[in-house]
mmCIF file of C-alpha atoms and ligand atoms in Angstrom:
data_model
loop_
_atom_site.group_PDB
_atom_site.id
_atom_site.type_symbol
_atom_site.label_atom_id
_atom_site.label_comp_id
_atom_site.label_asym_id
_atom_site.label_seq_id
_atom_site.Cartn_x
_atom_site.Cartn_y
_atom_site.Cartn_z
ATOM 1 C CA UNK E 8 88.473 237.955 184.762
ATOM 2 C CA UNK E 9 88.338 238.270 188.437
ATOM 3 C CA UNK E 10 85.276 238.782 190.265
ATOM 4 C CA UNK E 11 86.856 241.463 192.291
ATOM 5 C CA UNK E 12 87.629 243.709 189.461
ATOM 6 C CA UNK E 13 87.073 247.243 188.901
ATOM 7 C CA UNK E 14 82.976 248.020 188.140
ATOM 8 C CA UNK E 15 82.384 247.041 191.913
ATOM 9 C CA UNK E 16 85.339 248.216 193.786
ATOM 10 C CA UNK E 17 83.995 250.976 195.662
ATOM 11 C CA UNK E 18 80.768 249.217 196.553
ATOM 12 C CA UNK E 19 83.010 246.517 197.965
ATOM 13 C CA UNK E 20 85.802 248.492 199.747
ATOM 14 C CA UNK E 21 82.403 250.127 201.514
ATOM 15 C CA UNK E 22 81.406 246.332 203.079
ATOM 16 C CA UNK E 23 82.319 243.757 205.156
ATOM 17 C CA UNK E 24 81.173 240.531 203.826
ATOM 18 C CA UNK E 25 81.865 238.566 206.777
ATOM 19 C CA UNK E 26 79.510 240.415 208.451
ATOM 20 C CA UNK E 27 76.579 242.205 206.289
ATOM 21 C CA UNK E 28 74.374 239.765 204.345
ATOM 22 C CA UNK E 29 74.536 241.503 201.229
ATOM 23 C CA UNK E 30 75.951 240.187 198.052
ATOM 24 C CA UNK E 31 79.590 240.578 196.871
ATOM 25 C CA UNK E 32 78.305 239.988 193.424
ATOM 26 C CA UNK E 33 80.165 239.034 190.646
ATOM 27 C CA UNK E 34 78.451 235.466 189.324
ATOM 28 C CA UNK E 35 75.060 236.404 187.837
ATOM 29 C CA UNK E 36 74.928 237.006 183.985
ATOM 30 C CA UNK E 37 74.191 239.948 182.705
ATOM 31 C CA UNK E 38 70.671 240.334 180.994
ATOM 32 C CA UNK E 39 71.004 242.810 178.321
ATOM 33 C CA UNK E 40 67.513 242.003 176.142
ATOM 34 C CA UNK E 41 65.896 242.548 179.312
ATOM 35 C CA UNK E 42 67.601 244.726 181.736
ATOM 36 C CA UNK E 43 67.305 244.404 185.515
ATOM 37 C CA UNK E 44 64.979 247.109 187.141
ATOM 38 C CA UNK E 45 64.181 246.913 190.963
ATOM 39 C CA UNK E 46 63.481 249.612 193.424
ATOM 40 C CA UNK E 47 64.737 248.711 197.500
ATOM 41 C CA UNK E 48 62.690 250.307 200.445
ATOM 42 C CA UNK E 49 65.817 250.869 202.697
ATOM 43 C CA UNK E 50 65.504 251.780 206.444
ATOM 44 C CA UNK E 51 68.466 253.676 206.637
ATOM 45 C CA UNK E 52 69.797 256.106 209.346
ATOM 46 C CA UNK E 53 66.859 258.251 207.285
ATOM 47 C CA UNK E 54 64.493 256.256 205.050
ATOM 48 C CA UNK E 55 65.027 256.454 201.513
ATOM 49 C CA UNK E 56 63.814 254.305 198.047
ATOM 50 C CA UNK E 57 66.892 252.746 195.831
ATOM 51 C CA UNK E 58 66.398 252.925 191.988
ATOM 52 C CA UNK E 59 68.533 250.509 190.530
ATOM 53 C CA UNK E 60 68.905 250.253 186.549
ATOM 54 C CA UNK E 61 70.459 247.375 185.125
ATOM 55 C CA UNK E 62 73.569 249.010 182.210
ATOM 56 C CA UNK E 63 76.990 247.345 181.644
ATOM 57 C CA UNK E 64 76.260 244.290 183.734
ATOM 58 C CA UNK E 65 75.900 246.338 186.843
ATOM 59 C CA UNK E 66 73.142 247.966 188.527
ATOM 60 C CA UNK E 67 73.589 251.556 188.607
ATOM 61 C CA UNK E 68 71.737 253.273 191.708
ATOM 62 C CA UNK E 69 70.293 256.021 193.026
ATOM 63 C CA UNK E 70 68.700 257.109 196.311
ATOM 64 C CA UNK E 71 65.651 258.502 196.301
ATOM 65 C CA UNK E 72 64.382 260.441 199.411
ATOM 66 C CA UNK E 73 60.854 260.800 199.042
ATOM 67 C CA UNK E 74 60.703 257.402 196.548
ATOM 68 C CA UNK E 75 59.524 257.558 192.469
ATOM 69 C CA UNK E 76 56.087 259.658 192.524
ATOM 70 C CA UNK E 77 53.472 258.581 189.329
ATOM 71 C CA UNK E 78 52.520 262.016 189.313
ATOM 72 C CA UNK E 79 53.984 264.060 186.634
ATOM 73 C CA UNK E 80 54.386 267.419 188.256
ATOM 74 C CA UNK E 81 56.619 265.984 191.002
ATOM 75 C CA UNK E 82 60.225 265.958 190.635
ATOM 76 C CA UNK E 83 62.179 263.517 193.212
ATOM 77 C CA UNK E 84 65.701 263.908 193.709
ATOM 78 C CA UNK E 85 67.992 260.709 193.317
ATOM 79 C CA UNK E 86 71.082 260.737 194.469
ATOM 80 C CA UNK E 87 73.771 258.441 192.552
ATOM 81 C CA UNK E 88 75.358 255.963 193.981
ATOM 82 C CA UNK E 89 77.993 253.026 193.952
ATOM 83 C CA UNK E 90 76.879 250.628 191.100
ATOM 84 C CA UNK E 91 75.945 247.703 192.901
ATOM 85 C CA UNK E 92 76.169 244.116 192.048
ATOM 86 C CA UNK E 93 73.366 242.218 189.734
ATOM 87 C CA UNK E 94 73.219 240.175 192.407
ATOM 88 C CA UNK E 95 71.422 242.938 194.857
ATOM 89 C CA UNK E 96 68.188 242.564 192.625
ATOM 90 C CA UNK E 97 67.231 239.908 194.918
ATOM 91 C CA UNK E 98 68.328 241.275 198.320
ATOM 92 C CA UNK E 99 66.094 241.705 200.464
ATOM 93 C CA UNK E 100 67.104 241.441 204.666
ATOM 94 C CA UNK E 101 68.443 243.457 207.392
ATOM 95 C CA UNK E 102 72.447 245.331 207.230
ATOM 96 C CA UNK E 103 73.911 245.214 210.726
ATOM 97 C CA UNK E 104 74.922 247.833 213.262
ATOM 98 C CA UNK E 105 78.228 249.540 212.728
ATOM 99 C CA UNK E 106 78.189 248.629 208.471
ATOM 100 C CA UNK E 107 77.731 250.592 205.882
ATOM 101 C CA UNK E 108 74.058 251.514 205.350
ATOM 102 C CA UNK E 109 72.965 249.383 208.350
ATOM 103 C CA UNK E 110 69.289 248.662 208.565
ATOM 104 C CA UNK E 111 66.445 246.952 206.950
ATOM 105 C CA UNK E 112 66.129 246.546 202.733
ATOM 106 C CA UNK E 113 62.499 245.658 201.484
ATOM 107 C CA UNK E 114 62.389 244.586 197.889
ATOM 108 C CA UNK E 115 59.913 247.223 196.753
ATOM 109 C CA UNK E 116 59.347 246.314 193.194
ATOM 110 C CA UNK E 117 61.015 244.489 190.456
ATOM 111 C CA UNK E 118 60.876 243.894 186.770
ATOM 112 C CA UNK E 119 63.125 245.260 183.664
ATOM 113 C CA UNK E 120 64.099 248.451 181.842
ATOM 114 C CA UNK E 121 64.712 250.140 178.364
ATOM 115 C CA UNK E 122 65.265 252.768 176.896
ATOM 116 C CA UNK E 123 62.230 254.810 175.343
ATOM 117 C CA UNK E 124 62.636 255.350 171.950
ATOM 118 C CA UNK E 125 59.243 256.309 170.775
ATOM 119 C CA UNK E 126 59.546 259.357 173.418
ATOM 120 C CA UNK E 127 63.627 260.214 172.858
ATOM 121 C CA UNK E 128 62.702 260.054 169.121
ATOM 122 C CA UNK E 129 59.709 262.390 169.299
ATOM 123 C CA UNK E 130 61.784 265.110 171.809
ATOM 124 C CA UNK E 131 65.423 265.010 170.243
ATOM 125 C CA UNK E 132 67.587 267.628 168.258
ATOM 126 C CA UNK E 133 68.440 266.392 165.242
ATOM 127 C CA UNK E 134 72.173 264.847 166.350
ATOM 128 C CA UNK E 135 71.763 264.420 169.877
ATOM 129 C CA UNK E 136 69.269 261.253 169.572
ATOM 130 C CA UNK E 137 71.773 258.122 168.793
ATOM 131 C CA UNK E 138 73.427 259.567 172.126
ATOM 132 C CA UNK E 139 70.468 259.347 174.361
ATOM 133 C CA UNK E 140 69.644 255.370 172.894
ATOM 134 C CA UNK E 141 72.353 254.077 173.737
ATOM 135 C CA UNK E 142 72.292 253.798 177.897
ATOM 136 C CA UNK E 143 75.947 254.390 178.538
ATOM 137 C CA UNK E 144 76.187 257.640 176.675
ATOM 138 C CA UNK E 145 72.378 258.737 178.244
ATOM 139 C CA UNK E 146 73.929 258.662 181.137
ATOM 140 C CA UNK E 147 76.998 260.421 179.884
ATOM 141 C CA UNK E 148 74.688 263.553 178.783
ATOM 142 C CA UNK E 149 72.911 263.053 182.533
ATOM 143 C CA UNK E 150 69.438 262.495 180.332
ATOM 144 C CA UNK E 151 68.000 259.021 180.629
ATOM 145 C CA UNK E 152 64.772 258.144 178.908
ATOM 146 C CA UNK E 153 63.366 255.207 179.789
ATOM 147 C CA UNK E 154 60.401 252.714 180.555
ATOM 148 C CA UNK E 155 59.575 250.693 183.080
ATOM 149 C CA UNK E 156 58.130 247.356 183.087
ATOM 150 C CA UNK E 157 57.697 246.992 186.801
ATOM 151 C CA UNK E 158 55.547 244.945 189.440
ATOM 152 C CA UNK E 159 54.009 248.782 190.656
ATOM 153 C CA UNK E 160 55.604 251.308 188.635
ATOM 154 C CA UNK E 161 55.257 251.051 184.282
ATOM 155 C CA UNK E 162 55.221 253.475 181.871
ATOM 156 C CA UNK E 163 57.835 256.179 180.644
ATOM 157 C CA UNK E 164 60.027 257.811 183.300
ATOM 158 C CA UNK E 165 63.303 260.256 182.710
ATOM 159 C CA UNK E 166 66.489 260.524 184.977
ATOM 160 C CA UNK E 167 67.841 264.471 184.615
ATOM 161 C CA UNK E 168 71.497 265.195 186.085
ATOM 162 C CA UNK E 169 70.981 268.398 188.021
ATOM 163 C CA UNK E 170 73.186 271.145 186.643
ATOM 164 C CA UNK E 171 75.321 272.998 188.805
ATOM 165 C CA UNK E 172 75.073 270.880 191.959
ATOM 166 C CA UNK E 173 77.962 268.287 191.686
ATOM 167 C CA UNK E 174 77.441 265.299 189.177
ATOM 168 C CA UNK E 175 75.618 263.139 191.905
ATOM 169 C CA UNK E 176 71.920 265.030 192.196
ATOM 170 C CA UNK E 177 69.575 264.085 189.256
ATOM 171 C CA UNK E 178 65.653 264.464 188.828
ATOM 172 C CA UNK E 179 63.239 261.241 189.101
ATOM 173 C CA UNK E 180 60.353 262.366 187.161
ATOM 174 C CA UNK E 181 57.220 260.032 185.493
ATOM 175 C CA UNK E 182 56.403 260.647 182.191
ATOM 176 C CA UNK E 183 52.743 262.001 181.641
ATOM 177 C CA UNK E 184 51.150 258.521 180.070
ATOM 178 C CA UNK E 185 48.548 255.708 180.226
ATOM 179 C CA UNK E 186 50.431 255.039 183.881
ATOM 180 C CA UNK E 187 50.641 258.454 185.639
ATOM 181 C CA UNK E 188 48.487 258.768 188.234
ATOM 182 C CA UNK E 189 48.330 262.529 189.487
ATOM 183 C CA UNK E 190 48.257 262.849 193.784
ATOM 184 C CA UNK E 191 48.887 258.754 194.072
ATOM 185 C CA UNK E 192 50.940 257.984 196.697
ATOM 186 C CA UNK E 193 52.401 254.579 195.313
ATOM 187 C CA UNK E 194 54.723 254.053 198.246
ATOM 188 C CA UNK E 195 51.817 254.460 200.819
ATOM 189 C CA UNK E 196 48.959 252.664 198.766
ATOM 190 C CA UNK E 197 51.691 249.755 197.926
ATOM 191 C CA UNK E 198 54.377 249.364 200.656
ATOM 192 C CA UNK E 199 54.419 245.579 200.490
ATOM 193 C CA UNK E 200 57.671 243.380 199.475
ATOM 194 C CA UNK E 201 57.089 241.808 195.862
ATOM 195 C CA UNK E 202 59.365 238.962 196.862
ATOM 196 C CA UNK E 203 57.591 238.029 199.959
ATOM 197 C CA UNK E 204 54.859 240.268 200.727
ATOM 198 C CA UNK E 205 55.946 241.847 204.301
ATOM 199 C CA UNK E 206 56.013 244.911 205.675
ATOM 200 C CA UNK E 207 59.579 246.474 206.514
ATOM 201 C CA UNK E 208 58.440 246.410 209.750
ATOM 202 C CA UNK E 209 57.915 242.631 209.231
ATOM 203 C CA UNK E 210 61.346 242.199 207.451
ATOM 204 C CA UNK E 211 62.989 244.130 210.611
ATOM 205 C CA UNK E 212 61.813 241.280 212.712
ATOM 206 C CA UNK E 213 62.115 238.681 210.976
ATOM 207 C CA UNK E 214 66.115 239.406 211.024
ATOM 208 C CA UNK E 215 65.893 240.079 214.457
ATOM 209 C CA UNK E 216 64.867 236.228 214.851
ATOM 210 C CA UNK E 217 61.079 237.543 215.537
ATOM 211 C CA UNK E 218 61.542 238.952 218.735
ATOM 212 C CA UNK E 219 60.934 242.772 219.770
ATOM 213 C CA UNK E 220 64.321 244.542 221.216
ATOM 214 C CA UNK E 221 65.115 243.463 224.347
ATOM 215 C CA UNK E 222 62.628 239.999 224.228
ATOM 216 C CA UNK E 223 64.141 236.671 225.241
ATOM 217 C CA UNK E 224 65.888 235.940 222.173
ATOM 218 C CA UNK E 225 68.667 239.261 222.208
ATOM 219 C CA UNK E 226 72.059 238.346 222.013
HETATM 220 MN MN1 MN J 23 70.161 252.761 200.327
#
């Protein structure tokens, strides 16, 4: 099998890899007892949170505006995107002028996934539950149950595909559980790296060789 074959084509037609330092992916095993789960702070051309879910030995992804919220009542719109490689669970670095998604990518949290059971078996019509267990088909029906077993973020959360509005917009919503936390503001209280404790402003700099723009060491 080549490593250039379909799953990733469209993430890859969308890079360079002579020139951004992202992954072209392709080489990492997929982990399917304990499914990859990591969330990117990504300085964008507008700042946004990327959810990334670990399902068919890629990591399917979605942008999330305002970032995951622990409070139940709030519903935060992810956008799907490309799947992106396994590979991009480590990634963590700056995306240069001119590419695709140029900017800064903190690594904002990290861990592994599954699918909830307990809460999918409690909620479902009778007929409907083998569909929502099984992550492929979840996705399918735009209804993913799931926990989290996260750095920051545990607990049960559910993915809804917004009807009506193009297949693309879905709902991030937490779960009301032990790990809710009504009016927390996760992203402000925790905005640290988990792979190397900076700040994005930090991670900016440090791929801009540590110098401000426009100091002695430009160009
Ligand atoms: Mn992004």
């Amino acid at each position: 099998m080549s490593t250039f074959d379909k799953p990733l084509k469209t993430y890859r037609d969308k890079r360079d890899f002579t020139r951004t330092t992202e992954p072209a992916g392709g080489e990492r095993t997929p982990s399917p007892e304990e499914p990859l789960y990591c969330i990117q702070k990504h300085a964008a051309s507008s700042l946004h949170y990327d959810l990334r879910l670990e399902v068919d030995g890629v990591l399917k992804s979605w942008a999330v505006p305002k970032g995951p919220s622990l409070d139940p009542k709030e519903r935060r719109l992810a956008v799907m995107t490309e799947d992106h490689p396994l590979e991009y669970g480590d990634f963590e670095g700056g995306i240069p002028e001119g590419e695709y998604g140029a900017g800064t990518v903190l690594l904002w949290d990290t861990g592994w996934w599954e699918i909830d059971r307990e809460w999918i078996g409690s909620t479902s019509k009778k007929g409907e539950e083998s569909d929502l267990l099984d992550p492929v088909s979840a996705l399918g029906k735009g209804e993913l149950k799931f926990v989290l077993h996260g750095r920051k973020l545990q607990g049960s959360w559910v993915l809804v595909q917004m009807k009506g509005r193009g297949t693309k917009n879905w709902l991030l919503i937490k779960h009301t559980d032990e790990a809710a936390r009504p009016g927390f503001e996760i992203e402000d209280e925790e905005p640290l790296s988990v792979s190397t404790g900076r700040t994005i402003e930090e991670v900016a700099a440090d791929v801009a060789g540590g110098t401000p723009p426009g100091g002695p060491g430009d160009g």
